[in-house]
């Protein structure tokens, strides 16, 4: 997969996007959306499905153009672009929003959700809405959560079976203080790094490992350079689909409603695509030589629990964690 981590290229692409800002005066609105994943990844397909729905509803008046493969930059940069209104829509993991929007840290806590079903129950309900609503303070409109399976550790050195096996390992994390804390809690060395740099980092041994779900482990071909995948499933953290508040405020109430509805409908499409892709990815990495092991989770749960004290800092957050645990 081609990526463009270089700053110059990224800003050139962003400038290009700027020069083609959607014209709200004209009768057609083409919203620009970013995704770090390649064109065939479920998240990209789901936003394209949303575009089809919008286009059908409005007889072609509103649609979305997705720029995949980090063409417009890595997640941290595109989040800023979305806040500034350079980008209209953005699909990112919830994790790179952690340092900007405090409530996004809650679903990013290790071992909080017991299963995908548990996560769906919480995120489809009032707690999910509360988290999405909190995006608005930061110039973003939270539209929906997408599935992202469970993240587990993988590395190029050895299978991880115990917490001790993590000691001293350099593990890449997404750009979030919470993730840094999580890896430190295991006695490993966290290295925050953009997604597109991980393959090179593993190849050159700048890092020993990373953590992600099956489809990302596969699509990035990280399994080629970090073959030990240890099923820790420490994070069931969703993806977020959001809109720039600047774009949102320019739209009519009716169009805003159409956008919200199409986004919600795309969630179901995403779930279908995701389930299929998890299986495809798993089979492909096994075939590609990944060495997979399961581990006993209890010691990891215990070691990582310290991040709750460190990052769940105010009464609203504490209350939300309690409500999530009480959701059955
Ligand atoms: C993937 C996620 C991406 C990106 C990536 C990462 O699972 O879908 O949006 O956040 O992880 O680790 O950077």
CSV table of C-alpha atoms and ligand atoms in Angstrom, one decimal:
chain,number,residue,atom,x,y,z
A,1,UNK,CA,0.0,0.0,0.0
A,2,UNK,CA,1.3,3.5,-0.9
A,3,UNK,CA,1.4,6.0,1.9
A,4,UNK,CA,2.5,9.6,2.0
A,5,UNK,CA,3.9,10.2,5.4
A,6,UNK,CA,6.0,13.2,4.3
A,7,UNK,CA,4.9,16.5,5.6
A,8,UNK,CA,5.3,18.3,2.3
A,9,UNK,CA,3.2,15.9,0.4
A,10,UNK,CA,0.6,15.9,3.0
A,11,UNK,CA,0.2,19.6,3.1
A,12,UNK,CA,0.2,19.7,-0.7
A,13,UNK,CA,-2.6,17.3,-0.7
A,14,UNK,CA,-4.4,19.3,1.9
A,15,UNK,CA,-3.9,22.5,-0.1
A,16,UNK,CA,-5.4,20.8,-3.1
A,17,UNK,CA,-8.4,19.7,-1.0
A,18,UNK,CA,-8.7,23.3,0.2
A,19,UNK,CA,-8.7,24.6,-3.4
A,20,UNK,CA,-11.7,22.4,-4.1
A,21,UNK,CA,-13.8,23.2,-1.1
A,22,UNK,CA,-17.4,22.2,-1.7
A,23,UNK,CA,-19.5,24.9,-3.2
A,24,UNK,CA,-22.6,25.4,-1.1
A,25,UNK,CA,-23.9,28.0,-3.5
A,26,UNK,CA,-24.0,25.5,-6.3
A,27,UNK,CA,-26.8,23.0,-6.2
A,28,UNK,CA,-24.4,20.1,-5.7
A,29,UNK,CA,-22.5,19.4,-2.4
A,30,UNK,CA,-19.6,17.0,-2.6
A,31,UNK,CA,-18.2,16.4,0.9
A,32,UNK,CA,-14.6,15.4,1.2
A,33,UNK,CA,-13.8,12.6,3.6
A,34,UNK,CA,-10.4,11.2,4.8
A,35,UNK,CA,-9.4,7.6,5.7
A,36,UNK,CA,-6.0,6.2,6.6
A,37,UNK,CA,-7.0,2.8,5.1
A,38,UNK,CA,-6.8,1.6,1.5
A,39,UNK,CA,-9.7,1.9,-0.8
A,40,UNK,CA,-11.0,-1.7,-0.2
A,41,UNK,CA,-11.0,-1.5,3.6
A,42,UNK,CA,-14.4,-1.7,5.3
A,43,UNK,CA,-14.3,1.8,6.7
A,44,UNK,CA,-13.8,3.3,3.3
A,45,UNK,CA,-16.5,1.1,1.8
A,46,UNK,CA,-18.9,2.1,4.6
A,47,UNK,CA,-18.5,5.8,4.0
A,48,UNK,CA,-19.0,5.2,0.3
A,49,UNK,CA,-22.2,3.4,1.1
A,50,UNK,CA,-23.2,6.4,3.1
A,51,UNK,CA,-22.5,8.5,0.0
A,52,UNK,CA,-24.7,6.3,-2.1
A,53,UNK,CA,-27.6,6.6,0.4
A,54,UNK,CA,-27.3,10.4,0.5
A,55,UNK,CA,-27.1,10.6,-3.2
A,56,UNK,CA,-30.2,8.5,-3.7
A,57,UNK,CA,-32.1,10.5,-1.1
A,58,UNK,CA,-31.2,13.8,-2.6
A,59,UNK,CA,-31.2,12.8,-6.3
A,60,UNK,CA,-27.5,13.4,-6.5
A,61,UNK,CA,-27.5,16.7,-4.7
A,62,UNK,CA,-25.3,15.5,-1.8
A,63,UNK,CA,-22.5,13.0,-2.0
A,64,UNK,CA,-19.2,12.1,-0.4
A,65,UNK,CA,-15.8,11.7,-2.0
A,66,UNK,CA,-13.5,9.6,0.2
A,67,UNK,CA,-9.7,10.1,0.0
A,68,UNK,CA,-8.3,6.8,1.2
A,69,UNK,CA,-4.8,5.6,2.0
A,70,UNK,CA,-3.9,8.6,4.1
A,71,UNK,CA,-3.7,10.7,0.9
A,72,UNK,CA,-4.7,13.8,2.9
A,73,UNK,CA,-2.5,12.9,5.9
A,74,UNK,CA,-2.3,10.8,9.0
A,75,UNK,CA,-5.1,10.8,11.5
A,76,UNK,CA,-3.7,13.3,13.9
A,77,UNK,CA,-3.3,15.9,11.0
A,78,UNK,CA,-6.6,15.1,9.4
A,79,UNK,CA,-8.4,15.6,12.7
A,80,UNK,CA,-7.0,19.2,12.7
A,81,UNK,CA,-7.9,19.7,9.1
A,82,UNK,CA,-11.5,18.6,10.0
A,83,UNK,CA,-11.6,21.1,12.9
A,84,UNK,CA,-10.5,23.8,10.5
A,85,UNK,CA,-13.0,22.9,7.9
A,86,UNK,CA,-10.4,21.9,5.3
A,87,UNK,CA,-11.9,18.5,5.4
A,88,UNK,CA,-15.7,18.0,5.7
A,89,UNK,CA,-15.8,14.4,7.0
A,90,UNK,CA,-13.3,12.1,8.6
A,91,UNK,CA,-13.2,8.5,9.7
A,92,UNK,CA,-10.5,7.8,12.3
A,93,UNK,CA,-10.0,5.5,15.3
A,94,UNK,CA,-11.4,7.0,18.5
A,95,UNK,CA,-7.9,6.8,20.0
A,96,UNK,CA,-6.2,9.8,18.2
A,97,UNK,CA,-9.1,11.9,19.6
A,98,UNK,CA,-8.2,11.0,23.2
A,99,UNK,CA,-6.0,14.0,23.8
A,100,UNK,CA,-8.5,16.4,22.3
A,101,UNK,CA,-11.9,15.1,23.5
A,102,UNK,CA,-11.7,13.6,27.0
A,103,UNK,CA,-14.8,11.4,26.8
A,104,UNK,CA,-13.3,9.5,23.9
A,105,UNK,CA,-10.9,8.0,26.4
A,106,UNK,CA,-13.6,6.0,28.0
A,107,UNK,CA,-14.2,3.4,25.1
A,108,UNK,CA,-10.4,3.5,24.7
A,109,UNK,CA,-9.8,2.0,28.1
A,110,UNK,CA,-8.3,-1.5,28.2
A,111,UNK,CA,-10.6,-4.4,28.9
A,112,UNK,CA,-13.6,-2.2,29.5
A,113,UNK,CA,-15.9,-3.9,27.0
A,114,UNK,CA,-16.3,-7.6,27.6
A,115,UNK,CA,-17.4,-8.3,24.0
A,116,UNK,CA,-18.4,-6.7,20.7
A,117,UNK,CA,-22.0,-7.1,21.7
A,118,UNK,CA,-21.4,-5.3,25.0
A,119,UNK,CA,-19.7,-2.4,23.0
A,120,UNK,CA,-22.6,-2.3,20.6
A,121,UNK,CA,-25.1,-2.1,23.4
A,122,UNK,CA,-23.3,0.8,25.0
A,123,UNK,CA,-22.3,2.7,21.9
A,124,UNK,CA,-25.7,2.4,20.3
A,125,UNK,CA,-27.4,3.9,23.4
A,126,UNK,CA,-27.3,7.1,25.4
A,127,UNK,CA,-23.7,6.7,26.5
A,128,UNK,CA,-22.6,6.5,22.8
A,129,UNK,CA,-24.7,9.6,22.1
A,130,UNK,CA,-23.2,11.5,25.0
A,131,UNK,CA,-19.7,10.8,23.7
A,132,UNK,CA,-20.5,11.8,20.2
A,133,UNK,CA,-22.2,15.0,21.4
A,134,UNK,CA,-19.0,16.0,23.3
A,135,UNK,CA,-17.2,16.3,19.9
A,136,UNK,CA,-19.0,19.6,19.3
A,137,UNK,CA,-16.9,21.6,21.9
A,138,UNK,CA,-13.9,20.8,19.7
A,139,UNK,CA,-15.4,21.9,16.3
A,140,UNK,CA,-16.4,18.4,15.3
A,141,UNK,CA,-19.8,16.7,14.9
A,142,UNK,CA,-19.7,13.1,16.0
A,143,UNK,CA,-21.9,11.1,13.6
A,144,UNK,CA,-21.4,7.4,14.3
A,145,UNK,CA,-19.2,4.7,15.7
A,146,UNK,CA,-17.9,1.9,13.4
A,147,UNK,CA,-16.7,-1.5,14.5
A,148,UNK,CA,-13.0,-2.2,14.8
A,149,UNK,CA,-12.9,-5.6,16.4
A,150,UNK,CA,-10.4,-6.1,19.2
A,151,UNK,CA,-6.7,-5.0,19.2
A,152,UNK,CA,-4.0,-7.5,20.3
A,153,UNK,CA,-0.2,-7.3,20.5
A,154,UNK,CA,2.1,-8.4,17.7
A,155,UNK,CA,5.9,-8.2,17.5
A,156,UNK,CA,9.0,-9.4,15.7
A,157,UNK,CA,10.8,-10.9,18.8
A,158,UNK,CA,8.8,-13.5,20.6
A,159,UNK,CA,5.3,-14.7,21.4
A,160,UNK,CA,3.8,-12.8,24.3
A,161,UNK,CA,2.5,-15.2,26.9
A,162,UNK,CA,2.9,-13.3,30.1
A,163,UNK,CA,3.2,-9.7,31.2
A,164,UNK,CA,6.9,-10.3,31.8
A,165,UNK,CA,7.3,-11.1,28.1
A,166,UNK,CA,6.4,-7.4,27.4
A,167,UNK,CA,9.3,-6.1,29.5
A,168,UNK,CA,11.5,-3.6,27.7
A,169,UNK,CA,9.8,-4.2,24.3
A,170,UNK,CA,9.3,-1.1,22.1
A,171,UNK,CA,5.7,-1.0,21.2
A,172,UNK,CA,4.2,1.4,18.8
A,173,UNK,CA,1.0,3.1,19.9
A,174,UNK,CA,-1.5,5.5,18.3
A,175,UNK,CA,-0.9,9.1,19.3
A,176,UNK,CA,-2.6,9.2,22.7
A,177,UNK,CA,-1.4,9.7,26.2
A,178,UNK,CA,-3.7,7.0,27.4
A,179,UNK,CA,-2.0,4.5,25.1
A,180,UNK,CA,1.4,5.6,26.3
A,181,UNK,CA,0.2,4.9,29.9
A,182,UNK,CA,-1.3,1.6,28.9
A,183,UNK,CA,2.0,0.3,27.5
A,184,UNK,CA,4.0,1.6,30.4
A,185,UNK,CA,1.7,-0.2,32.8
A,186,UNK,CA,3.0,-3.4,31.2
A,187,UNK,CA,6.6,-2.5,31.7
A,188,UNK,CA,7.1,-2.0,28.0
A,189,UNK,CA,8.3,1.1,26.1
A,190,UNK,CA,5.6,3.0,24.2
A,191,UNK,CA,6.4,4.7,20.9
A,192,UNK,CA,3.6,6.9,19.6
A,193,UNK,CA,3.8,6.9,15.8
A,194,UNK,CA,1.5,7.5,12.8
A,195,UNK,CA,0.0,4.4,11.3
A,196,UNK,CA,1.8,4.7,8.0
A,197,UNK,CA,5.2,4.6,9.6
A,198,UNK,CA,4.7,1.3,11.5
A,199,UNK,CA,5.8,-1.0,8.7
A,200,UNK,CA,9.1,0.8,8.3
A,201,UNK,CA,9.5,1.0,12.0
A,202,UNK,CA,9.2,-2.8,12.4
A,203,UNK,CA,11.4,-3.5,9.4
A,204,UNK,CA,14.2,-1.4,10.7
A,205,UNK,CA,13.7,-2.5,14.3
A,206,UNK,CA,13.1,1.0,15.5
A,207,UNK,CA,10.1,-0.7,17.2
A,208,UNK,CA,9.7,-4.3,18.2
A,209,UNK,CA,5.9,-4.5,17.9
A,210,UNK,CA,2.6,-2.8,17.8
A,211,UNK,CA,-1.1,-3.7,18.4
A,212,UNK,CA,-4.1,-3.8,16.2
A,213,UNK,CA,-7.0,-5.9,14.9
A,214,UNK,CA,-6.8,-8.6,12.3
A,215,UNK,CA,-7.9,-6.5,9.3
A,216,UNK,CA,-5.3,-3.8,10.0
A,217,UNK,CA,-2.6,-6.4,10.8
A,218,UNK,CA,-3.3,-7.9,7.4
A,219,UNK,CA,-4.0,-4.8,5.2
A,220,UNK,CA,-0.7,-3.1,6.3
A,221,UNK,CA,1.2,-6.4,5.8
A,222,UNK,CA,2.7,-5.9,9.3
A,223,UNK,CA,2.5,-9.8,9.6
A,224,UNK,CA,5.4,-9.9,7.2
A,225,UNK,CA,7.7,-8.1,9.6
A,226,UNK,CA,6.1,-8.9,13.0
A,227,UNK,CA,5.0,-12.5,12.9
A,228,UNK,CA,4.1,-13.1,16.5
A,229,UNK,CA,0.5,-12.2,17.1
A,230,UNK,CA,-0.6,-12.8,20.7
A,231,UNK,CA,-4.4,-12.6,21.3
A,232,UNK,CA,-4.7,-10.2,24.2
A,233,UNK,CA,-7.8,-8.4,22.9
A,234,UNK,CA,-7.0,-5.6,25.4
A,235,UNK,CA,-8.9,-3.0,23.4
A,236,UNK,CA,-12.3,-3.1,21.8
A,237,UNK,CA,-12.2,0.5,20.7
A,238,UNK,CA,-14.5,1.7,17.9
A,239,UNK,CA,-13.8,3.9,14.9
A,240,UNK,CA,-15.4,7.4,14.8
A,241,UNK,CA,-17.1,9.1,11.8
A,242,UNK,CA,-17.3,12.8,12.2
A,243,UNK,CA,-18.0,16.0,10.4
A,244,UNK,CA,-16.4,19.4,10.6
A,245,UNK,CA,-18.6,21.7,12.6
A,246,UNK,CA,-17.7,24.4,10.0
A,247,UNK,CA,-19.3,22.4,7.2
A,248,UNK,CA,-22.2,21.3,9.4
A,249,UNK,CA,-23.1,24.9,10.3
A,250,UNK,CA,-23.4,25.7,6.6
A,251,UNK,CA,-26.0,23.0,6.0
A,252,UNK,CA,-29.7,23.3,6.3
A,253,UNK,CA,-31.4,21.5,9.2
A,254,UNK,CA,-33.0,19.1,6.7
A,255,UNK,CA,-29.6,18.2,5.2
A,256,UNK,CA,-28.1,17.8,8.7
A,257,UNK,CA,-30.8,15.2,9.4
A,258,UNK,CA,-30.1,13.4,6.2
A,259,UNK,CA,-26.4,13.2,7.0
A,260,UNK,CA,-27.1,11.8,10.5
A,261,UNK,CA,-29.5,9.2,9.2
A,262,UNK,CA,-27.2,8.1,6.4
A,263,UNK,CA,-24.3,7.8,8.9
A,264,UNK,CA,-26.4,5.7,11.2
A,265,UNK,CA,-27.4,3.4,8.3
A,266,UNK,CA,-23.8,3.0,7.3
A,267,UNK,CA,-23.1,1.6,10.7
A,268,UNK,CA,-25.0,-1.6,9.9
A,269,UNK,CA,-23.3,-1.9,6.6
A,270,UNK,CA,-20.0,-1.5,8.3
A,271,UNK,CA,-20.8,-4.3,10.7
A,272,UNK,CA,-21.5,-6.7,7.9
A,273,UNK,CA,-18.3,-5.7,6.0
A,274,UNK,CA,-16.3,-6.0,9.2
A,275,UNK,CA,-17.3,-9.5,10.1
A,276,UNK,CA,-16.5,-10.7,6.6
A,277,UNK,CA,-13.1,-8.9,6.6
A,278,UNK,CA,-12.1,-10.2,10.0
A,279,UNK,CA,-12.3,-13.7,8.6
A,280,UNK,CA,-10.6,-12.9,5.4
A,281,UNK,CA,-7.7,-11.2,7.3
A,282,UNK,CA,-7.3,-14.0,9.8
A,283,UNK,CA,-7.1,-16.6,7.1
A,284,UNK,CA,-4.6,-14.5,5.1
A,285,UNK,CA,-2.2,-13.9,8.0
A,286,UNK,CA,-2.2,-17.5,9.0
A,287,UNK,CA,-1.4,-18.4,5.4
A,288,UNK,CA,1.2,-15.6,5.4
A,289,UNK,CA,3.1,-17.2,8.3
A,290,UNK,CA,1.8,-15.4,11.4
A,291,UNK,CA,2.5,-17.3,14.6
A,292,UNK,CA,-0.6,-16.9,16.7
A,293,UNK,CA,-1.0,-17.7,20.4
A,294,UNK,CA,-3.6,-16.9,23.0
A,295,UNK,CA,-2.6,-15.7,26.5
A,296,UNK,CA,-4.1,-15.7,29.9
A,297,UNK,CA,-5.8,-12.3,30.2
A,298,UNK,CA,-6.1,-11.9,33.9
A,299,UNK,CA,-2.5,-10.7,34.6
A,300,UNK,CA,-2.8,-8.2,31.8
A,301,UNK,CA,-6.2,-6.9,33.1
A,302,UNK,CA,-4.6,-6.5,36.5
A,303,UNK,CA,-1.4,-4.7,35.2
A,304,UNK,CA,-3.4,-2.4,32.9
A,305,UNK,CA,-6.0,-1.5,35.5
A,306,UNK,CA,-3.7,1.3,36.8
A,307,UNK,CA,-4.6,3.4,33.8
A,308,UNK,CA,-8.1,3.7,35.2
A,309,UNK,CA,-6.8,5.7,38.2
A,310,UNK,CA,-4.5,7.8,35.9
A,311,UNK,CA,-6.9,8.7,33.1
A,312,UNK,CA,-10.5,8.4,34.5
A,313,UNK,CA,-10.1,11.7,36.3
A,314,UNK,CA,-13.4,13.4,36.7
A,315,UNK,CA,-16.9,12.4,38.1
A,316,UNK,CA,-18.5,12.3,34.6
A,317,UNK,CA,-15.8,9.9,33.4
A,318,UNK,CA,-16.0,7.7,36.5
A,319,UNK,CA,-19.8,7.6,36.3
A,320,UNK,CA,-19.6,6.6,32.6
A,321,UNK,CA,-17.2,3.7,33.4
A,322,UNK,CA,-19.6,2.5,36.1
A,323,UNK,CA,-22.6,2.7,33.7
A,324,UNK,CA,-20.7,0.8,31.0
A,325,UNK,CA,-19.8,-2.0,33.5
A,326,UNK,CA,-23.4,-2.1,34.6
A,327,UNK,CA,-24.7,-2.5,31.0
A,328,UNK,CA,-25.4,-6.2,30.4
B,1,LIG,C1,-6.7,0.9,12.9
B,1,LIG,C2,-7.7,2.0,12.6
B,1,LIG,C3,-7.1,3.1,12.0
B,1,LIG,C4,-5.8,3.6,12.7
B,1,LIG,C5,-4.9,2.4,13.0
B,1,LIG,C6,-3.7,2.7,13.9
B,1,LIG,O1,-7.3,-0.2,13.5
B,1,LIG,O2,-8.8,1.5,11.8
B,1,LIG,O3,-8.0,4.1,11.9
B,1,LIG,O4,-6.1,4.3,13.8
B,1,LIG,O5,-5.6,1.3,13.6
B,1,LIG,O6,-3.3,1.9,14.7
B,1,LIG,O7,-3.2,3.8,13.7
